[in-house]
Short mmCIF file of C-alpha atoms in Angstrom, two decimals:
data_model
loop_
_atom_site.label_atom_id
_atom_site.label_comp_id
_atom_site.label_asym_id
_atom_site.label_seq_id
_atom_site.Cartn_x
_atom_site.Cartn_y
_atom_site.Cartn_z
CA MET Q 2 113.50 128.77 108.75
CA LYS Q 3 114.71 125.81 106.72
CA ARG Q 4 114.57 125.09 103.03
CA VAL Q 5 113.27 121.66 102.18
CA VAL Q 6 113.41 119.92 98.72
CA VAL Q 7 112.17 116.32 97.16
CA THR Q 8 115.16 113.83 97.40
CA GLY Q 9 112.45 110.70 96.39
CA MET Q 10 109.13 110.48 94.74
CA GLY Q 11 107.53 106.70 93.80
CA GLY Q 12 104.04 106.28 93.37
CA LEU Q 13 101.28 103.49 91.98
CA CYS Q 14 98.46 104.97 90.29
CA SER Q 15 95.60 103.20 87.50
CA LEU Q 16 98.11 104.19 84.44
CA GLY Q 17 101.44 102.44 86.13
CA SER Q 18 104.40 101.81 89.28
CA ASP Q 19 106.75 103.89 87.72
CA TRP Q 20 107.25 106.96 85.89
CA LYS Q 21 108.30 105.80 83.28
CA THR Q 22 105.04 103.89 81.97
CA VAL Q 23 102.67 106.71 83.29
CA ARG Q 24 104.80 109.37 81.04
CA ASP Q 25 103.91 106.35 78.38
CA ALA Q 26 100.04 105.93 78.95
CA LEU Q 27 99.60 110.35 79.31
CA LEU Q 28 101.43 111.09 76.00
CA ALA Q 29 99.76 108.13 74.63
CA GLY Q 30 96.36 109.64 75.85
CA ARG Q 31 94.78 106.32 77.68
CA ASN Q 32 92.87 106.91 81.21
CA GLY Q 33 92.89 103.96 83.48
CA THR Q 34 89.08 104.30 83.59
CA LYS Q 35 87.48 100.42 84.19
CA VAL Q 36 84.04 99.03 83.99
CA MET Q 37 84.17 97.41 87.87
CA PRO Q 38 83.09 93.51 87.47
CA GLY Q 39 81.08 93.07 90.31
CA TRP Q 40 79.57 96.11 90.97
CA GLU Q 41 76.05 95.26 89.62
CA HIS Q 42 74.61 93.82 91.83
CA MET Q 43 74.03 97.04 94.68
CA ALA Q 44 70.83 98.12 93.97
CA GLY Q 45 70.95 101.64 93.66
CA LEU Q 46 74.03 102.14 92.11
CA LYS Q 47 74.29 103.79 89.07
CA THR Q 48 77.35 103.61 88.31
CA CYS Q 49 79.98 100.44 87.28
CA LEU Q 50 82.96 102.59 86.78
CA GLY Q 51 86.69 102.94 88.49
CA ALA Q 52 90.08 102.89 88.22
CA PRO Q 53 91.83 100.24 89.95
CA VAL Q 54 96.07 100.25 90.42
CA PRO Q 55 96.52 97.42 88.15
CA ASP Q 56 98.77 94.15 89.06
CA PHE Q 57 98.69 95.39 92.39
CA GLU Q 58 99.65 92.00 95.24
CA LEU Q 59 100.68 91.95 98.39
CA PRO Q 60 104.71 91.59 97.64
CA GLU Q 61 105.95 88.10 99.22
CA SER Q 62 108.98 89.23 100.35
CA TRP Q 63 107.67 91.92 102.67
CA PRO Q 64 107.49 90.32 106.77
CA ARG Q 65 104.28 88.33 107.95
CA LYS Q 66 104.58 90.88 110.26
CA LYS Q 67 105.04 94.05 109.27
CA ALA Q 68 102.69 93.27 106.55
CA ARG Q 69 99.61 91.51 108.57
CA SER Q 70 98.30 94.59 109.68
CA MET Q 71 98.05 96.32 106.09
CA GLY Q 72 94.73 96.39 104.32
CA ARG Q 73 95.82 97.43 100.57
CA ASP Q 74 95.81 101.32 101.10
CA SER Q 75 98.47 100.83 103.60
CA ALA Q 76 100.39 97.51 101.50
CA MET Q 77 100.39 100.86 98.47
CA ALA Q 78 101.55 103.46 101.22
CA VAL Q 79 104.01 101.27 101.59
CA ARG Q 80 105.06 99.91 98.45
CA ALA Q 81 105.65 103.82 96.91
CA THR Q 82 107.46 104.66 100.07
CA GLU Q 83 109.95 101.74 98.96
CA ILE Q 84 110.39 103.22 95.62
CA ALA Q 85 110.89 106.78 97.00
CA LEU Q 86 113.14 105.72 99.50
CA GLU Q 87 115.48 103.67 97.51
CA GLY Q 88 115.37 106.71 94.81
CA ALA Q 89 116.37 108.85 97.44
CA GLY Q 90 119.25 106.73 98.45
CA LEU Q 91 117.80 106.42 102.32
CA LEU Q 92 116.44 102.71 101.84
CA GLY Q 93 117.80 100.65 104.85
CA SER Q 94 119.48 104.06 106.50
CA PRO Q 95 120.07 104.13 110.25
CA GLU Q 96 118.53 107.70 110.12
CA LEU Q 97 115.29 106.68 109.25
CA SER Q 98 114.92 105.31 113.07
CA ASP Q 99 117.32 107.11 114.66
CA GLY Q 100 114.01 110.00 115.07
CA THR Q 101 115.77 112.27 112.39
CA THR Q 102 112.66 110.47 110.07
CA GLY Q 103 109.16 111.24 110.48
CA VAL Q 104 105.82 110.58 108.53
CA SER Q 105 103.23 112.47 107.42
CA TYR Q 106 101.03 110.38 105.20
CA GLY Q 107 96.48 109.87 104.98
CA SER Q 108 93.68 108.42 103.14
CA THR Q 109 90.75 109.54 103.30
CA ALA Q 110 89.35 106.25 105.92
CA GLY Q 111 91.16 103.25 106.42
CA SER Q 112 91.11 100.48 104.21
CA PRO Q 113 87.31 100.10 102.78
CA GLY Q 114 87.70 95.79 102.18
CA ALA Q 115 88.81 95.79 106.14
CA LEU Q 116 85.94 97.44 107.40
CA ASP Q 117 84.12 95.90 105.10
CA THR Q 118 84.56 92.34 106.66
CA TRP Q 119 84.61 93.72 109.95
CA ALA Q 120 81.28 94.97 109.12
CA GLU Q 121 79.66 91.78 107.49
CA SER Q 122 80.59 89.89 110.76
CA PHE Q 123 79.22 92.43 112.94
CA TYR Q 124 76.25 94.15 111.46
CA GLN Q 125 75.33 90.82 109.01
CA LYS Q 126 75.85 87.71 111.51
CA ASN Q 127 75.53 89.48 115.11
CA SER Q 128 79.38 87.96 116.23
CA LEU Q 129 82.35 88.53 117.14
CA SER Q 130 83.19 85.31 115.36
CA GLY Q 131 86.45 84.94 112.87
CA ILE Q 132 87.24 88.54 113.67
CA GLY Q 133 91.09 88.61 114.26
CA ALA Q 134 93.87 90.97 115.97
CA ASN Q 135 94.37 92.61 112.86
CA GLN Q 136 91.39 93.67 111.82
CA TYR Q 137 90.65 96.56 113.09
CA VAL Q 138 94.02 98.30 112.89
CA ARG Q 139 93.28 97.91 108.58
CA PHE Q 140 90.80 100.55 108.87
CA MET Q 141 91.76 102.65 111.22
CA SER Q 142 92.18 106.02 109.68
CA HIS Q 143 95.61 106.88 110.71
CA THR Q 144 96.44 103.36 109.11
CA CYS Q 145 98.98 103.89 106.44
CA ALA Q 146 100.63 106.92 108.90
CA ALA Q 147 100.74 103.71 111.00
CA ASN Q 148 102.01 101.01 108.99
CA LEU Q 149 104.87 103.25 107.27
CA ALA Q 150 105.90 103.80 110.73
CA GLN Q 151 106.31 100.05 111.31
CA PHE Q 152 107.94 98.74 108.36
CA PHE Q 153 110.74 101.33 108.16
CA GLN Q 154 110.74 101.91 112.08
CA LEU Q 155 110.59 105.67 111.48
CA ARG Q 156 110.49 106.96 115.39
CA GLY Q 157 109.61 110.76 114.52
CA ARG Q 158 106.44 112.37 115.16
CA VAL Q 159 103.61 110.54 112.86
CA ILE Q 160 101.28 113.27 111.08
CA PRO Q 161 98.34 111.08 109.66
CA THR Q 162 96.40 113.84 107.54
CA CYS Q 163 93.18 112.32 106.94
CA SER Q 164 90.81 114.31 105.11
CA ALA Q 165 89.48 112.66 101.90
CA CYS Q 166 90.72 114.92 98.78
CA THR Q 167 93.65 116.56 100.33
CA SER Q 168 95.22 113.59 102.24
CA GLY Q 169 97.42 113.49 99.96
CA SER Q 170 98.73 117.37 100.02
CA GLN Q 171 98.47 118.16 103.26
CA GLY Q 172 100.54 114.93 103.98
CA ILE Q 173 103.27 116.84 101.90
CA GLY Q 174 102.27 120.03 103.32
CA TYR Q 175 102.77 119.01 106.65
CA GLY Q 176 105.62 116.91 106.23
CA TYR Q 177 106.86 120.55 104.64
CA GLU Q 178 106.28 122.03 107.59
CA ALA Q 179 107.64 119.99 110.09
CA ILE Q 180 110.78 120.42 107.89
CA LYS Q 181 110.42 124.16 107.60
CA TYR Q 182 110.55 124.95 110.59
CA GLY Q 183 113.44 122.87 112.42
CA HIS Q 184 111.07 118.81 114.07
CA HIS Q 185 113.00 116.74 111.59
CA ASP Q 186 115.88 116.17 109.04
CA ILE Q 187 113.97 113.94 106.47
CA MET Q 188 109.43 113.17 106.44
CA VAL Q 189 107.89 110.35 104.55
CA ALA Q 190 104.83 112.05 102.88
CA GLY Q 191 102.49 111.34 100.31
CA GLY Q 192 98.39 110.19 100.44
CA ALA Q 193 97.27 106.61 99.65
CA GLU Q 194 93.32 105.43 98.74
CA GLU Q 195 92.25 101.62 98.05
CA LEU Q 196 89.05 101.55 95.81
CA GLY Q 197 85.98 100.58 97.66
CA LEU Q 198 81.98 100.54 96.60
CA MET Q 199 81.98 102.03 99.51
CA ASP Q 200 83.30 105.68 98.80
CA VAL Q 201 82.28 105.07 95.67
CA ALA Q 202 78.77 105.07 96.77
CA VAL Q 203 78.86 108.11 98.63
CA PHE Q 204 79.37 110.33 95.43
CA ASP Q 205 77.16 107.99 93.14
CA ILE Q 206 74.20 109.10 96.26
CA LEU Q 207 75.42 112.53 95.68
CA PHE Q 208 75.30 112.44 92.60
CA ALA Q 209 78.38 112.93 91.35
CA ALA Q 210 79.81 110.52 89.59
CA SER Q 211 80.12 109.50 86.39
CA THR Q 212 77.39 107.34 84.54
CA ARG Q 213 78.90 106.39 81.28
CA ASN Q 214 79.50 102.60 82.29
CA ASP Q 215 79.07 102.53 78.52
CA GLN Q 216 82.24 104.81 77.41
CA PRO Q 217 85.22 104.02 80.44
CA ASP Q 218 87.64 105.72 77.39
CA GLN Q 219 85.72 108.83 77.22
CA THR Q 220 85.30 109.83 80.82
CA PRO Q 221 86.20 111.67 83.45
CA ARG Q 222 86.10 114.98 81.59
CA PRO Q 223 87.25 117.88 84.04
CA PHE Q 224 86.40 121.13 82.27
CA ASP Q 225 83.91 119.95 79.57
CA VAL Q 226 80.98 120.81 78.92
CA ALA Q 227 79.46 117.12 78.75
CA ARG Q 228 81.28 115.77 81.78
CA ASP Q 229 78.79 113.76 84.18
CA GLY Q 230 80.68 113.16 87.11
CA LEU Q 231 84.33 111.97 89.01
CA VAL Q 232 85.43 108.17 88.48
CA CYS Q 233 86.65 106.54 91.78
CA SER Q 234 90.23 105.43 91.66
CA GLU Q 235 93.27 104.21 93.81
CA GLY Q 236 96.85 104.09 94.33
CA ALA Q 237 99.34 106.16 96.61
CA ALA Q 238 102.40 108.37 96.48
CA THR Q 239 105.22 108.99 98.51
CA PHE Q 240 107.12 112.34 99.13
CA ILE Q 241 110.75 112.03 100.70
CA LEU Q 242 111.17 115.11 101.76
CA GLU Q 243 114.79 116.10 103.65
CA GLU Q 244 115.99 119.60 104.69
CA ARG Q 245 117.71 121.33 101.99
CA GLU Q 246 121.36 120.71 103.58
CA HIS Q 247 121.26 117.85 105.26
CA ALA Q 248 120.26 116.61 101.18
CA LEU Q 249 123.28 118.65 99.63
CA ALA Q 250 125.74 117.59 102.61
CA ARG Q 251 124.55 113.73 102.19
CA GLY Q 252 125.37 114.21 97.79
CA ALA Q 253 121.34 113.47 97.34
CA THR Q 254 119.51 113.75 93.99
CA ILE Q 255 117.17 116.67 94.12
CA HIS Q 256 114.40 116.62 92.03
CA ALA Q 257 112.53 119.44 92.89
CA GLU Q 258 112.19 122.22 96.15
CA VAL Q 259 109.09 122.68 98.33
CA LEU Q 260 108.77 126.36 97.91
CA GLY Q 261 105.54 126.69 99.93
CA PHE Q 262 102.22 125.68 101.16
CA ALA Q 263 98.57 126.68 102.24
CA THR Q 264 95.62 125.44 103.21
CA ASN Q 265 92.28 126.55 104.97
CA CYS Q 266 88.59 125.78 105.27
CA ASP Q 267 85.58 127.02 104.31
CA GLY Q 268 83.97 127.09 106.79
CA ARG Q 269 80.93 127.18 105.27
CA HIS Q 270 78.92 123.85 103.44
CA ILE Q 271 80.26 120.71 104.11
CA THR Q 272 80.14 119.34 100.46
CA ASN Q 273 79.63 121.62 98.63
CA PRO Q 274 83.01 123.58 97.50
CA ASP Q 275 84.01 127.60 97.59
CA ALA Q 276 85.35 129.41 95.56
CA GLY Q 277 86.53 132.06 97.94
CA GLY Q 278 88.10 129.80 100.39
CA MET Q 279 89.85 127.79 96.50
CA GLU Q 280 90.98 131.56 96.12
CA LYS Q 281 92.09 132.10 99.06
CA VAL Q 282 94.98 129.09 100.04
CA MET Q 283 96.23 129.71 96.67
CA ARG Q 284 96.45 133.48 97.38
CA LEU Q 285 98.16 132.19 101.10
CA GLY Q 286 100.32 129.28 98.53
CA LEU Q 287 101.83 132.15 97.06
CA GLU Q 288 102.41 134.86 100.40
CA SER Q 289 103.66 131.16 101.61
CA ALA Q 290 106.44 130.95 98.55
CA ALA Q 291 106.65 134.76 98.94
CA LEU Q 292 106.28 135.18 95.06
CA ALA Q 293 103.56 136.41 92.91
CA PRO Q 294 100.52 135.17 90.36
CA GLU Q 295 103.21 135.44 87.68
CA ALA Q 296 105.56 133.21 88.84
CA ILE Q 297 103.61 129.87 87.90
CA GLY Q 298 104.19 128.83 85.00
CA TYR Q 299 101.85 125.61 85.32
CA VAL Q 300 98.43 124.90 87.09
CA ASN Q 301 97.83 121.80 88.70
CA ALA Q 302 93.76 121.46 88.89
CA HIS Q 303 92.15 119.31 90.95
CA GLY Q 304 89.50 119.00 88.59
CA THR Q 305 87.30 116.57 89.76
CA ALA Q 306 85.04 116.34 86.85
CA THR Q 307 81.82 116.97 89.27
CA GLU Q 308 79.79 120.44 87.82
CA VAL Q 309 80.13 122.65 91.28
CA GLY Q 310 83.65 121.73 91.37
CA ASP Q 311 85.11 122.99 88.24
CA ILE Q 312 83.22 126.04 88.30
CA ALA Q 313 83.85 127.43 91.76
CA GLU Q 314 87.74 126.37 91.05
CA SER Q 315 87.93 127.31 87.80
CA GLN Q 316 86.67 130.44 88.93
CA ALA Q 317 88.90 130.90 91.80
CA THR Q 318 92.34 130.23 89.57
CA ALA Q 319 91.20 132.97 87.80
CA GLU Q 320 90.32 134.94 90.31
CA VAL Q 321 94.37 135.08 91.10
CA PHE Q 322 96.24 133.83 87.68
CA GLY Q 323 93.72 135.87 84.64
CA LYS Q 324 93.47 133.48 82.12
CA GLY Q 325 96.61 133.02 81.28
CA VAL Q 326 98.46 130.46 83.06
CA PRO Q 327 98.29 127.14 81.88
CA VAL Q 328 95.72 124.51 83.79
CA SER Q 329 95.25 120.92 83.43
CA SER Q 330 93.19 118.21 85.78
CA LEU Q 331 95.54 114.14 85.54
CA LYS Q 332 91.81 113.15 86.82
CA GLY Q 333 90.91 112.82 82.85
CA PHE Q 334 93.62 110.21 82.68
CA LEU Q 335 93.76 108.52 86.45
CA GLY Q 336 90.24 108.80 87.88
CA HIS Q 337 90.13 110.45 91.17
CA ALA Q 338 92.02 109.06 94.00
CA LEU Q 339 90.31 110.52 96.61
CA GLY Q 340 93.38 110.27 99.57
CA ALA Q 341 95.87 109.80 96.73
CA CYS Q 342 94.96 112.56 94.39
CA GLY Q 343 97.41 115.24 95.63
CA SER Q 344 100.51 113.62 95.99
CA LEU Q 345 99.68 111.57 92.72
CA GLU Q 346 99.78 115.13 90.84
CA ALA Q 347 101.95 116.16 93.01
CA TRP Q 348 104.54 113.90 91.70
CA LEU Q 349 103.26 113.56 88.09
CA SER Q 350 103.40 117.49 87.76
CA ILE Q 351 107.52 117.30 88.71
CA GLU Q 352 107.77 114.58 86.78
CA MET Q 353 106.50 116.42 83.69
CA MET Q 354 108.03 120.10 84.66
CA ARG Q 355 111.31 117.69 84.45
CA ASP Q 356 110.38 116.97 81.49
CA GLY Q 357 109.62 120.33 80.17
CA TRP Q 358 106.11 118.75 79.22
CA PHE Q 359 102.57 118.99 80.64
CA ALA Q 360 100.14 116.59 80.22
CA PRO Q 361 96.59 117.89 78.82
CA ASN Q 362 92.56 117.73 80.37
CA ARG Q 363 91.70 114.46 79.11
CA GLY Q 364 88.54 114.81 78.30
CA LEU Q 365 87.98 118.14 78.07
CA GLU Q 366 85.77 118.77 74.33
CA GLU Q 367 84.13 122.20 74.82
CA VAL Q 368 85.25 123.76 77.87
CA ASP Q 369 81.54 124.41 80.32
CA PRO Q 370 80.67 128.21 79.61
CA ARG Q 371 79.84 128.67 83.39
CA CYS Q 372 83.80 127.49 83.64
CA ALA Q 373 86.29 130.99 83.94
CA GLU Q 374 88.07 131.26 81.20
CA LEU Q 375 92.17 129.87 81.70
CA ASP Q 376 94.59 128.68 79.29
CA TYR Q 377 92.83 125.30 79.41
CA ILE Q 378 95.96 122.99 78.15
CA ARG Q 379 93.43 121.16 75.66
CA ASP Q 380 93.96 117.84 72.70
CA GLU Q 381 97.57 117.68 72.99
CA PRO Q 382 100.66 117.45 76.19
CA ARG Q 383 101.78 120.97 75.40
CA LYS Q 384 105.79 121.76 75.82
CA LEU Q 385 106.41 124.21 78.06
CA GLU Q 386 109.79 125.50 80.25
CA THR Q 387 108.70 126.71 83.72
CA GLN Q 388 110.61 126.45 86.80
CA ILE Q 389 107.62 127.17 88.62
CA LEU Q 390 104.37 125.04 89.46
CA MET Q 391 101.21 124.96 91.92
CA SER Q 392 99.55 121.91 92.70
CA ASN Q 393 95.80 122.60 94.23
CA ASN Q 394 93.79 119.85 96.01
CA PHE Q 395 89.82 120.34 97.49
CA ALA Q 396 88.28 118.07 99.81
CA PHE Q 397 85.38 117.58 101.60
CA GLY Q 398 84.03 119.56 104.78
CA GLY Q 399 85.61 122.43 102.71
CA ILE Q 400 89.17 121.44 103.51
CA ASN Q 401 91.38 123.32 99.94
CA THR Q 402 95.29 122.90 99.89
CA SER Q 403 97.89 124.51 97.72
CA LEU Q 404 101.11 123.60 97.41
CA ILE Q 405 103.86 125.31 94.82
CA PHE Q 406 106.92 123.27 93.16
CA GLY Q 407 110.24 124.70 92.71
CA ARG Q 408 112.35 123.37 90.45
CA ASP Q 409 115.48 125.09 90.42
CA VAL Q 410 116.99 124.08 93.20
CA MET R 17 89.02 65.80 119.74
CA SER R 18 92.49 63.64 119.68
CA PRO R 19 95.28 65.54 120.30
CA THR R 20 96.66 63.52 117.17
CA ASP R 21 92.98 65.34 116.08
CA VAL R 22 94.52 69.24 117.81
CA LEU R 23 98.41 68.50 116.18
CA ALA R 24 96.55 67.93 112.53
CA LEU R 25 94.56 71.05 113.51
CA LEU R 26 96.90 73.54 114.15
CA LYS R 27 99.51 72.76 111.58
CA ARG R 28 96.45 73.31 109.64
CA ILE R 29 95.65 76.74 111.03
CA MET R 30 99.58 77.78 111.45
CA VAL R 31 101.18 77.08 107.97
CA ARG R 32 98.03 78.85 106.62
CA GLU R 33 98.17 82.15 108.80
CA PHE R 34 101.69 82.15 109.90
CA ASP R 35 103.31 80.90 106.85
CA LEU R 36 105.21 78.28 108.88
CA THR R 37 105.74 74.93 107.78
CA GLU R 38 104.34 71.94 108.83
CA ASP R 39 107.41 70.44 109.87
CA ALA R 40 108.23 73.17 112.30
CA ILE R 41 105.38 72.60 114.69
CA GLN R 42 106.00 70.47 116.84
CA LEU R 43 104.46 69.73 120.66
CA SER R 44 107.48 70.84 121.79
CA SER R 45 107.63 74.07 119.90
CA GLY R 46 107.36 77.12 122.01
CA PHE R 47 105.84 80.11 120.49
CA GLU R 48 108.23 83.06 120.81
CA GLU R 49 110.57 79.87 118.73
CA LEU R 50 107.95 80.16 116.03
CA ASP R 51 108.30 83.66 116.00
CA MET R 52 104.97 83.83 116.87
CA ASP R 53 103.54 87.25 119.14
CA SER R 54 100.26 88.28 121.16
CA ILE R 55 98.23 88.97 118.04
CA ASP R 56 99.29 85.78 116.58
CA ALA R 57 98.32 84.30 119.58
CA VAL R 58 95.01 86.19 119.41
CA ASP R 59 94.48 85.77 115.50
CA LEU R 60 95.31 81.51 116.33
CA ALA R 61 92.43 81.66 118.88
CA VAL R 62 90.09 82.72 116.79
CA SER R 63 90.77 80.36 113.98
CA VAL R 64 90.68 77.95 117.06
CA GLU R 65 86.54 79.25 117.45
CA GLU R 66 85.61 79.06 114.33
CA GLU R 67 86.57 75.36 113.48
CA ILE R 68 86.02 73.53 116.11
CA GLY R 69 83.99 75.92 118.77
CA PHE R 70 86.55 76.21 121.69
CA GLN R 71 87.11 78.53 123.78
CA PHE R 72 89.57 80.17 124.71
CA ASN R 73 89.51 82.81 128.05
CA THR R 74 92.11 85.67 128.63
CA ASP R 75 93.89 83.88 131.08
CA ASP R 76 94.26 81.09 128.98
CA LEU R 77 95.92 82.87 125.77
CA ALA R 78 98.42 84.49 128.11
CA GLU R 79 99.64 81.42 130.06
CA LEU R 80 100.57 79.35 126.73
CA ARG R 81 103.88 78.71 125.58
CA THR R 82 103.95 75.77 123.36
CA ILE R 83 101.73 73.88 121.11
CA GLN R 84 101.68 71.10 123.83
CA ASN R 85 99.91 73.67 125.70
CA VAL R 86 97.66 74.47 122.89
CA VAL R 87 96.82 71.12 122.78
CA ASP R 88 96.89 69.71 126.21
CA LEU R 89 94.18 72.63 126.99
CA ILE R 90 92.04 71.75 123.98
CA CYS R 91 91.85 68.50 124.98
CA GLY R 92 91.16 69.30 128.29
CA THR R 93 94.01 67.49 129.94
CA ARG R 94 95.56 71.32 130.86
CA ARG R 95 93.81 72.87 133.83
CA SER R 96 92.03 76.56 132.07
CA ALA R 97 93.43 79.54 134.25
CA ALA R 98 89.76 79.77 135.03
CA GLN R 99 89.77 76.27 136.68
CA ALA R 100 93.05 77.68 138.39
CA THR R 101 92.04 80.15 140.09
CA GLU R 102 88.00 78.45 141.55
#
């Protein structure tokens, strides 16, 4: 088995597009939730809240032929990957295009903006007029992975991990496994999501979206008794995963080691989470890393601020770790970036571990008594030196993931 | 439409869609020379149809090599591939 390290990380989220900017926002306690202009026209939609990536436009320097097939989600994925590859010292490397490097990347679906354009013509106008050759490839399920491969000329395997809110964490996990089992030396891994009204509506229909429309700075509130649901956001985060000896041989900076990964399925209900399945995936993650629960110094929770999700996750976490492990969710700050959340949260968790502090559960004033007792980080960032953390994510379909990262490599 | 009008239309579309300068688009310009591929050809056809209602057929698209070919086809001075096989 090969050891797998992280040699590059890059991300875009509602709080910024580099660690320093995001760190300052986390330390200042800011969130990215905004009242979204134009959403009020949708009949029946109760929420008007979203957390977009501010000021992101398709870079003009990108060649037209490489950019034409991208929706906003793919474009963010590519930008995050440019940052990550540059940090890893691999931008422009021949190893990207000689088969050494593969890609493992996902989003909930393809670009909702591109799908809207297609659907409007197709179903409202009953016409193909105006639908160009690039419309479909912008919203096909594997658009992020495919665009990454085209843009960077990656010629290894392409693993699209389109599993809603575990797209990003499965991206990292399957990328890790591709290296661990010797298929590749380098994997571009992660997830992306484009904020679209269609995704928001999905949660709104299920009464799972926050409707504190007049208090965007007060929501979402994971684990809080007064939470009222999630806030959809967007972004992308890319990990450059590398076989450890390969990274050491080229003198790469190593940010962390991927110590373990597990994914499983509840196999029970299409939307309702199951604490048993969540507990199982955490135990499988520990088993894959050959670690006991006591080795984990911090758990980054999925913590979406939905009632059923928070309760089940807290119970599962307490079953595995007891009540002593420090836990926080970043969604009170970032919103729920769906297909991007797994890799965004893993990125920020590693950065916090390297800095020796962890962000609190923003908005958590009084823990819902139905949530299990845990060491929820509250109010202020907590100084905490730890060498190993776990990052968990859960998705529609009962899909669960658990990633374990180590600082000491 | 006159050939001059069609050329002006093509220039307008191609500057907008394909990041080309107007000067680069001449009757003698070849699609390869303009760095346009089959996907661009489809998008050009879609835009032309939207603007003036002219419909290209698959074989026509495959045979077009230059801007002059497109102008001639739209103006009816080039035999379409369908006519050629009749």
